[in-house]
CSV table of C-alpha atoms in Angstrom, one decimal:
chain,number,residue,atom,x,y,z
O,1,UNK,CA,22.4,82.4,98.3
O,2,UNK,CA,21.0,79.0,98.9
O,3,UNK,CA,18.9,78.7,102.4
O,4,UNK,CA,21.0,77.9,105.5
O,5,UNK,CA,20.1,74.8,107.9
O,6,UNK,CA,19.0,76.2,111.2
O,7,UNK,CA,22.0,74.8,112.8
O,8,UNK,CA,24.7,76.8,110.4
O,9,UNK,CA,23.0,79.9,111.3
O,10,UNK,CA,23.1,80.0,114.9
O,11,UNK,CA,26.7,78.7,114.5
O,12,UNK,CA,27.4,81.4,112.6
O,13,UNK,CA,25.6,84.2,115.3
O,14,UNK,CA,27.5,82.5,117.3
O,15,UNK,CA,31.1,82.1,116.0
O,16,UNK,CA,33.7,84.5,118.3
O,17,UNK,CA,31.1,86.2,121.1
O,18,UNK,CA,33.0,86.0,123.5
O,19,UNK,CA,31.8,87.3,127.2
O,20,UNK,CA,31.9,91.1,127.8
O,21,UNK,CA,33.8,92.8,130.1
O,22,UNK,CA,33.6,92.5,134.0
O,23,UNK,CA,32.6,94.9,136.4
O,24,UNK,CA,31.7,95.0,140.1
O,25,UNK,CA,28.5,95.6,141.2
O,26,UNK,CA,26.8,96.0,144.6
O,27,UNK,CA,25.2,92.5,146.0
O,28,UNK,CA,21.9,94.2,145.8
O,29,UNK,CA,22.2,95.1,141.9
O,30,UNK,CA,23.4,91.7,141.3
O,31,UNK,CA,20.1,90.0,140.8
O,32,UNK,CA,20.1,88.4,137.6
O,33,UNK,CA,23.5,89.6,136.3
O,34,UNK,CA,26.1,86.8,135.3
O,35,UNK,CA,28.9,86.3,137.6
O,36,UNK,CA,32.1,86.7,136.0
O,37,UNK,CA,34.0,84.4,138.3
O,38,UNK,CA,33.9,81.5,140.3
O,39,UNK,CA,33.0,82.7,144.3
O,40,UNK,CA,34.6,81.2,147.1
O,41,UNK,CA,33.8,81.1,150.6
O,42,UNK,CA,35.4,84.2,153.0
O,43,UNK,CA,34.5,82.4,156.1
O,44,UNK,CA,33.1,79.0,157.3
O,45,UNK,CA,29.4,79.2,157.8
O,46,UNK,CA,28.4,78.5,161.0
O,47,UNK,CA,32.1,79.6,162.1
O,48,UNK,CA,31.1,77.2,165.5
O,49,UNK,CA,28.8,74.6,166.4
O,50,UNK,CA,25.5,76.5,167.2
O,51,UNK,CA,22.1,75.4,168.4
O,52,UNK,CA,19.5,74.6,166.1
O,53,UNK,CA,17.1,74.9,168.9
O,54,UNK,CA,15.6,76.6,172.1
O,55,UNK,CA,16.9,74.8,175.0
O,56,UNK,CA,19.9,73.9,177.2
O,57,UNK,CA,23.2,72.8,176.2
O,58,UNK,CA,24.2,69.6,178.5
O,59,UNK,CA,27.2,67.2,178.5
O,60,UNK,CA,25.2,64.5,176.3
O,61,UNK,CA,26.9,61.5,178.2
O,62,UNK,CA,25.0,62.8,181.2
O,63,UNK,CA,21.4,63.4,179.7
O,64,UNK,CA,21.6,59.6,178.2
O,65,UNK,CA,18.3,58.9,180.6
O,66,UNK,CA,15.2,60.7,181.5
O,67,UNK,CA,15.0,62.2,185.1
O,68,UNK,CA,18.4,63.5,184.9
O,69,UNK,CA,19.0,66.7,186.8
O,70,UNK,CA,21.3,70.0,186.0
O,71,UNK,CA,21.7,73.1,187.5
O,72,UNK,CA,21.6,75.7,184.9
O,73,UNK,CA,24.4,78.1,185.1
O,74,UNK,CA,24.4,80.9,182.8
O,75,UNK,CA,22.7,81.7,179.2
O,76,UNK,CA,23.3,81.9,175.6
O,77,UNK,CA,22.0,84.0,173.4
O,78,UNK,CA,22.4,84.3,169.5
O,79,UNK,CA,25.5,86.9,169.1
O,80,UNK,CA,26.7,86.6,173.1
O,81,UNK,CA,28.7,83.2,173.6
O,82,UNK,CA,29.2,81.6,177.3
O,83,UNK,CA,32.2,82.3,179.0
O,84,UNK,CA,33.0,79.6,180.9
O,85,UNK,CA,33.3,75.6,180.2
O,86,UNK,CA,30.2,73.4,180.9
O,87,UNK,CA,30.6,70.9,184.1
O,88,UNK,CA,29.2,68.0,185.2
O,89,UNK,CA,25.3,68.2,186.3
O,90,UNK,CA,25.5,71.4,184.6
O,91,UNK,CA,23.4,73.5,182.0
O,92,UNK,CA,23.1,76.5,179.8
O,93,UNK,CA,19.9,77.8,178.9
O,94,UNK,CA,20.6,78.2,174.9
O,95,UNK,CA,18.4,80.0,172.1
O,96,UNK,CA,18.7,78.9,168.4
O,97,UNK,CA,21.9,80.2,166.8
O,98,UNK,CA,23.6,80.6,170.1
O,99,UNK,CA,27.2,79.3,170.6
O,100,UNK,CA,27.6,75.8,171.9
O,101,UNK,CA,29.3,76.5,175.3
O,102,UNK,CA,32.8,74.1,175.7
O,103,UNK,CA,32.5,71.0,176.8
O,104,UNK,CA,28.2,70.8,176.3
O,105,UNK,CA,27.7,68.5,173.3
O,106,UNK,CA,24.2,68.1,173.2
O,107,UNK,CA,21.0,70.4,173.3
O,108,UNK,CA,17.9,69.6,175.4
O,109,UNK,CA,15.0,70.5,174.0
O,110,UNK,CA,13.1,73.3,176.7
O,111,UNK,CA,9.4,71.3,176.0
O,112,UNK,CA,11.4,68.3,177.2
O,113,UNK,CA,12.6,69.7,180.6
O,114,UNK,CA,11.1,70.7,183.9
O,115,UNK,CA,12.2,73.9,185.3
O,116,UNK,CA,11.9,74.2,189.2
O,117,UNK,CA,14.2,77.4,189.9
O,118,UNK,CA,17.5,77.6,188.9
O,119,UNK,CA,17.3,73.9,188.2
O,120,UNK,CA,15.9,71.8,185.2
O,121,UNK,CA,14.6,67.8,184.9
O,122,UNK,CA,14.9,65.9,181.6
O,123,UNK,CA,12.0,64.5,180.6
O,124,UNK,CA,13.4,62.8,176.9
O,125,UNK,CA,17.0,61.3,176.9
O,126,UNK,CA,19.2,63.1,174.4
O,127,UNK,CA,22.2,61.6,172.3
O,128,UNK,CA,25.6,63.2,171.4
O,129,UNK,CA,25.2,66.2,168.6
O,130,UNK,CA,21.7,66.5,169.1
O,131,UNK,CA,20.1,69.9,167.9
O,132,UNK,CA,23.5,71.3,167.5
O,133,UNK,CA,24.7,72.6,163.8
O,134,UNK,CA,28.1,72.2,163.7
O,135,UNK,CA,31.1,74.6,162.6
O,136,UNK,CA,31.3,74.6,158.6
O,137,UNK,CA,27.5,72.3,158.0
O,138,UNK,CA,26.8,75.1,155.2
O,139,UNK,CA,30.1,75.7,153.7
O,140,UNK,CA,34.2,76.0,154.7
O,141,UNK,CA,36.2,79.1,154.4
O,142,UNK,CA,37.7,78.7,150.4
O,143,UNK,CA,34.4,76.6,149.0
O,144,UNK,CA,33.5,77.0,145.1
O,145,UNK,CA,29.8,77.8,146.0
O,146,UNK,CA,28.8,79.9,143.0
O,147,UNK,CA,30.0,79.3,139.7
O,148,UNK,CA,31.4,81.8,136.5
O,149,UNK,CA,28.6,81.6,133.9
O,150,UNK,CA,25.6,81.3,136.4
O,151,UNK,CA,22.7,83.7,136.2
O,152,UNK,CA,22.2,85.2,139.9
O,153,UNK,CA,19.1,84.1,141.3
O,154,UNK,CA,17.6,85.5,144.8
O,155,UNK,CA,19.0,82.9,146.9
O,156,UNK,CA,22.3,83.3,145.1
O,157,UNK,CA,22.4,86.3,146.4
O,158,UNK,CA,21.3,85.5,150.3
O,159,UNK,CA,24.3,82.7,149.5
O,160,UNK,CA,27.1,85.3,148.3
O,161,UNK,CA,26.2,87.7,151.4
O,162,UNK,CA,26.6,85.1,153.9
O,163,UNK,CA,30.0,84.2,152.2
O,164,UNK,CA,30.7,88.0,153.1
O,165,UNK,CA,31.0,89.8,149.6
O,166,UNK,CA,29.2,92.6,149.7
O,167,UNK,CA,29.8,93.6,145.8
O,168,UNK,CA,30.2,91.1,143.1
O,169,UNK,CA,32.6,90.6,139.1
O,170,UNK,CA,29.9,90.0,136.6
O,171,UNK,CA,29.7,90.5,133.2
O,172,UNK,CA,28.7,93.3,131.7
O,173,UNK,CA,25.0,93.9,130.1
O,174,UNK,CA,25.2,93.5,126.2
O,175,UNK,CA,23.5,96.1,125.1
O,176,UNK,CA,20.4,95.7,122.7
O,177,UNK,CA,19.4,98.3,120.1
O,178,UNK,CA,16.1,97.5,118.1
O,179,UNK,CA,15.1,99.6,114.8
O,180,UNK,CA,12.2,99.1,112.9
O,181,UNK,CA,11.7,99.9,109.4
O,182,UNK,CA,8.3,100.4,107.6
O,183,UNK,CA,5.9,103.0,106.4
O,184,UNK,CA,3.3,101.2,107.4
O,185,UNK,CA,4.4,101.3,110.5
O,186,UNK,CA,2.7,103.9,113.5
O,187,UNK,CA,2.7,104.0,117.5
O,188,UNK,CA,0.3,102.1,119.4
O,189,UNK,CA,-2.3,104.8,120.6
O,190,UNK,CA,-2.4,106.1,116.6
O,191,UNK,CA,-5.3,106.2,114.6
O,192,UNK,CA,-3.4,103.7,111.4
O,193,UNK,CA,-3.9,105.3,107.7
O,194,UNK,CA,-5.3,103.7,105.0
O,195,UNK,CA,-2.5,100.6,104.6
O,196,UNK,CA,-1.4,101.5,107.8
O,197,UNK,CA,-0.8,98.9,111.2
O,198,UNK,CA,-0.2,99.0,114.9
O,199,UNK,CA,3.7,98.7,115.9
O,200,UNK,CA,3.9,95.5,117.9
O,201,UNK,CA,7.3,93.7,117.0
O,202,UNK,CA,9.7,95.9,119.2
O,203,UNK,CA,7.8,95.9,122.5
O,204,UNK,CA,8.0,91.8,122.3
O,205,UNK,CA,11.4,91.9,121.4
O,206,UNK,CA,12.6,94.0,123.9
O,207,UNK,CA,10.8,92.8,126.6
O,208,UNK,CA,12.7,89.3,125.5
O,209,UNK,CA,15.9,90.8,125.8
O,210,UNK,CA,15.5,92.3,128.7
O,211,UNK,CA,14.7,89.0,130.7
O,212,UNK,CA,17.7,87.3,129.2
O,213,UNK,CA,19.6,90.4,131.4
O,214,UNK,CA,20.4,92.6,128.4
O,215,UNK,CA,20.0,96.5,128.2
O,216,UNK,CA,17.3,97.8,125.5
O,217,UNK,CA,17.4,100.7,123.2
O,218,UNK,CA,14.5,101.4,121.5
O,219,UNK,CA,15.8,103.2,118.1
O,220,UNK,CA,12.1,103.9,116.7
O,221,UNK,CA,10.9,103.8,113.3
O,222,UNK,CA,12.9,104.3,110.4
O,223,UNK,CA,10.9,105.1,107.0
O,224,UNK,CA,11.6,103.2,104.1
O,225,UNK,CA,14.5,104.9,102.3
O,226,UNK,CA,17.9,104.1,102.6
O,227,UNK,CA,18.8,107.7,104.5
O,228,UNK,CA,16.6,107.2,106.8
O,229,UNK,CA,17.7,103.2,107.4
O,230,UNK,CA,21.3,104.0,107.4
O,231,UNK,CA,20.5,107.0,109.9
O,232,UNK,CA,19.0,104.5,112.5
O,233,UNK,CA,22.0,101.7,112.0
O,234,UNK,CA,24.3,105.1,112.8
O,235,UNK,CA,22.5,105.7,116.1
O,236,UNK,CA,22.7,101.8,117.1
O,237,UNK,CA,26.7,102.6,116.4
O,238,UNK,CA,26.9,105.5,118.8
O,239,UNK,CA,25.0,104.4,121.3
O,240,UNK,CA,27.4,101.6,121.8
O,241,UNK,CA,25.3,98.8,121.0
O,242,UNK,CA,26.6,95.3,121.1
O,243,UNK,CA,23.8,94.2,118.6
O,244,UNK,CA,21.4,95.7,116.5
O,245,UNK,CA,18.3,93.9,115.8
O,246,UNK,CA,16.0,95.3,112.8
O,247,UNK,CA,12.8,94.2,112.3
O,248,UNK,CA,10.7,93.9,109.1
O,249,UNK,CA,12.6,94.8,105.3
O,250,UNK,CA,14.7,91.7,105.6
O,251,UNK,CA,13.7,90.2,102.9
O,252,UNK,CA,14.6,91.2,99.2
O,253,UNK,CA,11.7,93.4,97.4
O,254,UNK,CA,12.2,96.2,96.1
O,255,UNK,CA,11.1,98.3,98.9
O,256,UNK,CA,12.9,95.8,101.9
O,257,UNK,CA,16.1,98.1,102.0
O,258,UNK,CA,18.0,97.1,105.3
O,259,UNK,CA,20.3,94.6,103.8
O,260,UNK,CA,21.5,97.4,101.7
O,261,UNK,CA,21.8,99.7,104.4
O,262,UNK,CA,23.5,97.8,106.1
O,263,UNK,CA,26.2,96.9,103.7
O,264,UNK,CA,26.4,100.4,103.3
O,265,UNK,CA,27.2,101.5,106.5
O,266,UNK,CA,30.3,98.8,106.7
O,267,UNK,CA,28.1,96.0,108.1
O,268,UNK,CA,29.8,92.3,106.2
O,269,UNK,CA,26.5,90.2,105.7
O,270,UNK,CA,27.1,86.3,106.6
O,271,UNK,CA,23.8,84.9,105.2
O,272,UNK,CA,19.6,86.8,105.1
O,273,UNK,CA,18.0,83.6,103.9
O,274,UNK,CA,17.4,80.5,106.2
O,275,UNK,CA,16.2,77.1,106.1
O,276,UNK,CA,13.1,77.6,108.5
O,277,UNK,CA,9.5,78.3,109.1
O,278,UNK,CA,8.3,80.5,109.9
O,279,UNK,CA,11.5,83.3,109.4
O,280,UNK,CA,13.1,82.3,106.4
O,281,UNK,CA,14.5,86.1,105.5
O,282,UNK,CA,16.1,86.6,108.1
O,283,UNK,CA,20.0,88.1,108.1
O,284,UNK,CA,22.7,88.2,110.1
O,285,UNK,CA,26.1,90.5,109.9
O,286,UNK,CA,29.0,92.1,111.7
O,287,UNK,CA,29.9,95.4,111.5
O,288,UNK,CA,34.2,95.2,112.1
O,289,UNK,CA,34.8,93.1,115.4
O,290,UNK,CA,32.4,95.2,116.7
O,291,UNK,CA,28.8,95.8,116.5
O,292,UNK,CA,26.5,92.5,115.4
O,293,UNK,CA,23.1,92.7,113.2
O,294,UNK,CA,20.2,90.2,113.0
O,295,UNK,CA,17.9,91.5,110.7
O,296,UNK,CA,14.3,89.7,111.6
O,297,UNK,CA,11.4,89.4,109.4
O,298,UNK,CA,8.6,91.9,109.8
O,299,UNK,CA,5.7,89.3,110.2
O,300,UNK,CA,5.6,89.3,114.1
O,301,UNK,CA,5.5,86.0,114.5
O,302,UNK,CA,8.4,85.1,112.6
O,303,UNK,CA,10.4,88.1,114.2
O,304,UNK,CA,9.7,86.8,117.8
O,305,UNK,CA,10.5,83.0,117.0
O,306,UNK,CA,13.6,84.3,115.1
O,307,UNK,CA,14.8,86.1,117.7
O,308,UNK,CA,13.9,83.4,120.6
O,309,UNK,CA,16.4,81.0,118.8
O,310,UNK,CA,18.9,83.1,117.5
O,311,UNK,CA,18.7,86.6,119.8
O,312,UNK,CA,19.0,84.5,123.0
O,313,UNK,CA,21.5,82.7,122.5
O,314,UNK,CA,23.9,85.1,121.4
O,315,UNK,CA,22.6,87.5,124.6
O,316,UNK,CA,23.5,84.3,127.0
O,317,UNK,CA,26.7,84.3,125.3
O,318,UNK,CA,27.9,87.5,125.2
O,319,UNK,CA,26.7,87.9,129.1
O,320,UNK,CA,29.1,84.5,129.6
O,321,UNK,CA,26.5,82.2,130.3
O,322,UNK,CA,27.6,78.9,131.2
O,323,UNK,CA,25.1,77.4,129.0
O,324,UNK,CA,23.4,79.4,126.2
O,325,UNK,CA,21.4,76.9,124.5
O,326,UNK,CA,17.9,76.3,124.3
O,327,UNK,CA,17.0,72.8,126.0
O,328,UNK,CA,14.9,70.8,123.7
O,329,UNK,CA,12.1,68.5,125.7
O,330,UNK,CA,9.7,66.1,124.2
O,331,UNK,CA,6.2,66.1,124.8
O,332,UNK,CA,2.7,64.1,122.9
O,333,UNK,CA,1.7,65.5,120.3
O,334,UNK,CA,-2.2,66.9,120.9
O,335,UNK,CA,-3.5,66.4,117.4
O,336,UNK,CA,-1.9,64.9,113.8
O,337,UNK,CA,0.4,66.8,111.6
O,338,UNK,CA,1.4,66.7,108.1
O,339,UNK,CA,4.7,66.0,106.7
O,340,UNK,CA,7.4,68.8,106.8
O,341,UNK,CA,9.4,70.1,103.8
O,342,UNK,CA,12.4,71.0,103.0
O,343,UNK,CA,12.4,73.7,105.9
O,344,UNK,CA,12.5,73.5,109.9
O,345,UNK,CA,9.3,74.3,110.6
O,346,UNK,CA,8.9,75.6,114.6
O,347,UNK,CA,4.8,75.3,115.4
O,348,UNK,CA,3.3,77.1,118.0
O,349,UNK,CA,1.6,75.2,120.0
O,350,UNK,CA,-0.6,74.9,123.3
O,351,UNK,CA,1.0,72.8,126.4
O,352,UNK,CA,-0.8,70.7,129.3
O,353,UNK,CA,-0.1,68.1,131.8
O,354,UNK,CA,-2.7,65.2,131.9
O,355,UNK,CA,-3.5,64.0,135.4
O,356,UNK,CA,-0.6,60.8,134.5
O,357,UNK,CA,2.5,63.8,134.1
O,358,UNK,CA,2.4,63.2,130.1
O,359,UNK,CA,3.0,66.6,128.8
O,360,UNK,CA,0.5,67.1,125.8
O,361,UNK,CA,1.5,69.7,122.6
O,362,UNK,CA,-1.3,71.0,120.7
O,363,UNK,CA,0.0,72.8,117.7
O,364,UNK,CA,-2.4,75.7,117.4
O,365,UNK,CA,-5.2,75.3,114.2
O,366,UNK,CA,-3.3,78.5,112.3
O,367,UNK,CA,0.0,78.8,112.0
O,368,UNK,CA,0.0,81.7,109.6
O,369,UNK,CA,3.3,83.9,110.7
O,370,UNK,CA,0.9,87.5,111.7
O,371,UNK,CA,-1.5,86.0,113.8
O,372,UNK,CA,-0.5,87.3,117.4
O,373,UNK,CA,-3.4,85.7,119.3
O,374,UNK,CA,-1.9,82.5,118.3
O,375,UNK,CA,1.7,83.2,119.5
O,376,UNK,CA,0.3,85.0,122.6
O,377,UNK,CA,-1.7,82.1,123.3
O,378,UNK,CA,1.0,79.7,122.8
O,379,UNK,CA,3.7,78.2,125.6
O,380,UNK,CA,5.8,76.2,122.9
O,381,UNK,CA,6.9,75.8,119.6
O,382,UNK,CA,6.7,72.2,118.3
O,383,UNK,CA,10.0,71.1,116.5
O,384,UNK,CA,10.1,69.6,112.8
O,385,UNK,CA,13.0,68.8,111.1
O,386,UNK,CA,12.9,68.9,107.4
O,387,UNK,CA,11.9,66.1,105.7
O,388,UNK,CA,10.0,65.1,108.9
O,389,UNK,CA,6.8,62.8,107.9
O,390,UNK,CA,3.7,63.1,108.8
O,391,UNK,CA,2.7,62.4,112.4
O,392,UNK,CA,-0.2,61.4,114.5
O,393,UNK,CA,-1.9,62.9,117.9
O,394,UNK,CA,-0.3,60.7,120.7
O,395,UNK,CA,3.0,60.5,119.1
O,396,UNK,CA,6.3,62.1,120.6
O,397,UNK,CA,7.3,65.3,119.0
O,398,UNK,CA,10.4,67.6,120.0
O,399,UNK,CA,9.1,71.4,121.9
O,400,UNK,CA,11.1,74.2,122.7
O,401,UNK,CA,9.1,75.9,125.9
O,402,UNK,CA,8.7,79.9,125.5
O,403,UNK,CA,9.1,82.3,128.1
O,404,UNK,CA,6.2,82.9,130.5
């Protein structure tokens, strides 16, 4: 199989996920969850002109001019609205978030009165609607205020409470399951055998999916035999996964058994070789209508950036994410690069802003696809297309930003 363009690929991940199921959830568990539906408004917000301010509601006509004089006839507190009209050369005393009483139209502020008894003086002229919030300034009673497709944030949240929902449609975690194959493979906290190394890919790519909202299932280790491989994919199955994600045996060597595994258990392979660096064996399949397989390289660097551009996105859209996509930016490039081949070639890369905003990449010295320190130490990946010539420090270059 020739190498597929970058593009294909994710089309092909892509192609048919359609959001999951809805389900309601309290507003408190909806942090971060993808509403299934657009929200409108249950009530106005404020349901009546309210005071933005401590002070005395007044007939505004009759506060036009300092020295003006009011008897004060009552109060209002947040929660206990006045009962009876305002008159002329009359005041309420009024605390922030308390109803405007009928016929006031104006709020005094109380550092620009004097109180003598029941009695206040003006000391600042006031104008009509002043320090008054009136009925519907947040929102209306049917207003779109919170989109299908948007991620919940915090003040989403405050937002869909004061539009009085107290549980929320969103769309259902896709669920996540990650298997690793390799007998070179042990625990962190082991003491590694001769040919032996530390297990690192499956914590990073966890984490990842996890703050893209998905569920995790950590499936282990599998050893490197087809039983033991097909065993693992056969858990993924059962536990309900919506995708399976193996790491390392991707490639076609004798002992890199997962694409055969996986055809074995049922699993239709769309492509395992693409037209990128670093990642190039990587696979993807679909077992039925159901479960979906991206089999990443085990060089943890090329496992993470494969599954940054193509595990993401197909997270986002399973979850119904309005937009899935990765926004490209541009950026100066810190230092000179060579000329590309005939791969896409995603550089890691340090990023800073000079004192004039310019936003500086500096591809890191190695880019060598098992060097962690580099990809820890990295907040970008510089993009090349293939073919791309060489380039000099200064010049703009496309950059994908990684998670912090």
């Amino acid at each position: 199989m020739p190498l597929m363009p970058v593009h294909d690929a994710l089309s092909a991940i892509l192609a048919g996920a359609e959001p999951l199921p809805e389900e309601m959830v309290a507003l408190d568990a909806g942090h971060h969850r993808v509403l299934a539906r657009d929200l409108q408004a249950l009530r106005t917000q404020p349901p009546q002109a309210m005071s933005a301010m401590d002070g005395y509601a007044v007939r505004a006509a009759e506060a036009a001019h300092a020295g003006a004089r009011f008897e004060v006839i009552g109060e209002v507190a947040a929660g206990r609205p006045f009962d009876r009209a305002v008159g002329s050369g009359q005041a309420v005393r009024i605390f922030t978030g308390g109803v405007i009483p009928e016929s006031a139209d104006a709020v005094v502020l109380q550092e620009d009165t004097e109180v003598d008894g029941r009695s206040i003086t003006i000391t600042e002229a006031t104008l009509p609607g002043r320090h008054i919030r009136l009925a519907g300034v947040d929102f209306n009673k049917g207003d779109v205020l919170l989109t299908g497709g948007s991620r919940l944030t915090d003040r989403d949240l405050s937002l869909a409470a004061a539009m009085n929902y107290p549980e929320l449609a969103v769309r259902r975690r896709p669920k996540v399951a990650v298997l690793a194959t390799g007998d070179e493979l042990v625990m962190p906290g082991s003491q590694p055998g001769p040919g032996q190394i530390i297990y690192s890919n499956g914590y990073a790519l966890r984490a990842l999916a996890r703050a893209e909202g998905a569920e995790t299932i950590d499936l282990g280790i599998a050893a490197d035999t087809i039983d033991a491989t097909r065993q693992g994919i056969r858990r993924a199955r059962a536990s309900g996964a919506d995708i399976l994600v193996t790491t390392g045996g991707a490639s076609v060597g004798d002992h890199d058994l997962v694409k055969q595994s996986l055809e074995a258990e049922g699993v239709t392979i769309a492509f395992w070789r693409i037209a990128m660096r670093p990642g190039k064996p990587m696979m993807h399949g679909r077992l039925g209508s159901g479960m979906r397989v991206i089999g990443l390289p085990g060089n943890p660097v090329s496992s993470y950036v494969c599954a940054f551009l193509f595990l993401v996105p197909l997270i986002r859209a399973l979850s119904g994410r309005s937009s899935v996509h990765h926004v490209r930016e541009t950026a100066l490039l810190g230092r000179d690069i060579v000329a590309n081949d005939q791969r896409e070639d995603y550089r890691r890369a340090r990023l800073e802003e000079r004192a004039d905003g310019a936003l500086i990449a500096t591809p890191v010295n190695q880019q060598d696809s098992s060097l962690l320190g580099n990809l820890a130490a990295a907040r970008a990946l510089v993009v090349r297309t293939p073919f791309a010539p060489a380039a000099g420090a200064g010049s703009v270059c496309a950059i994908l930003r990684l998670p912090r």
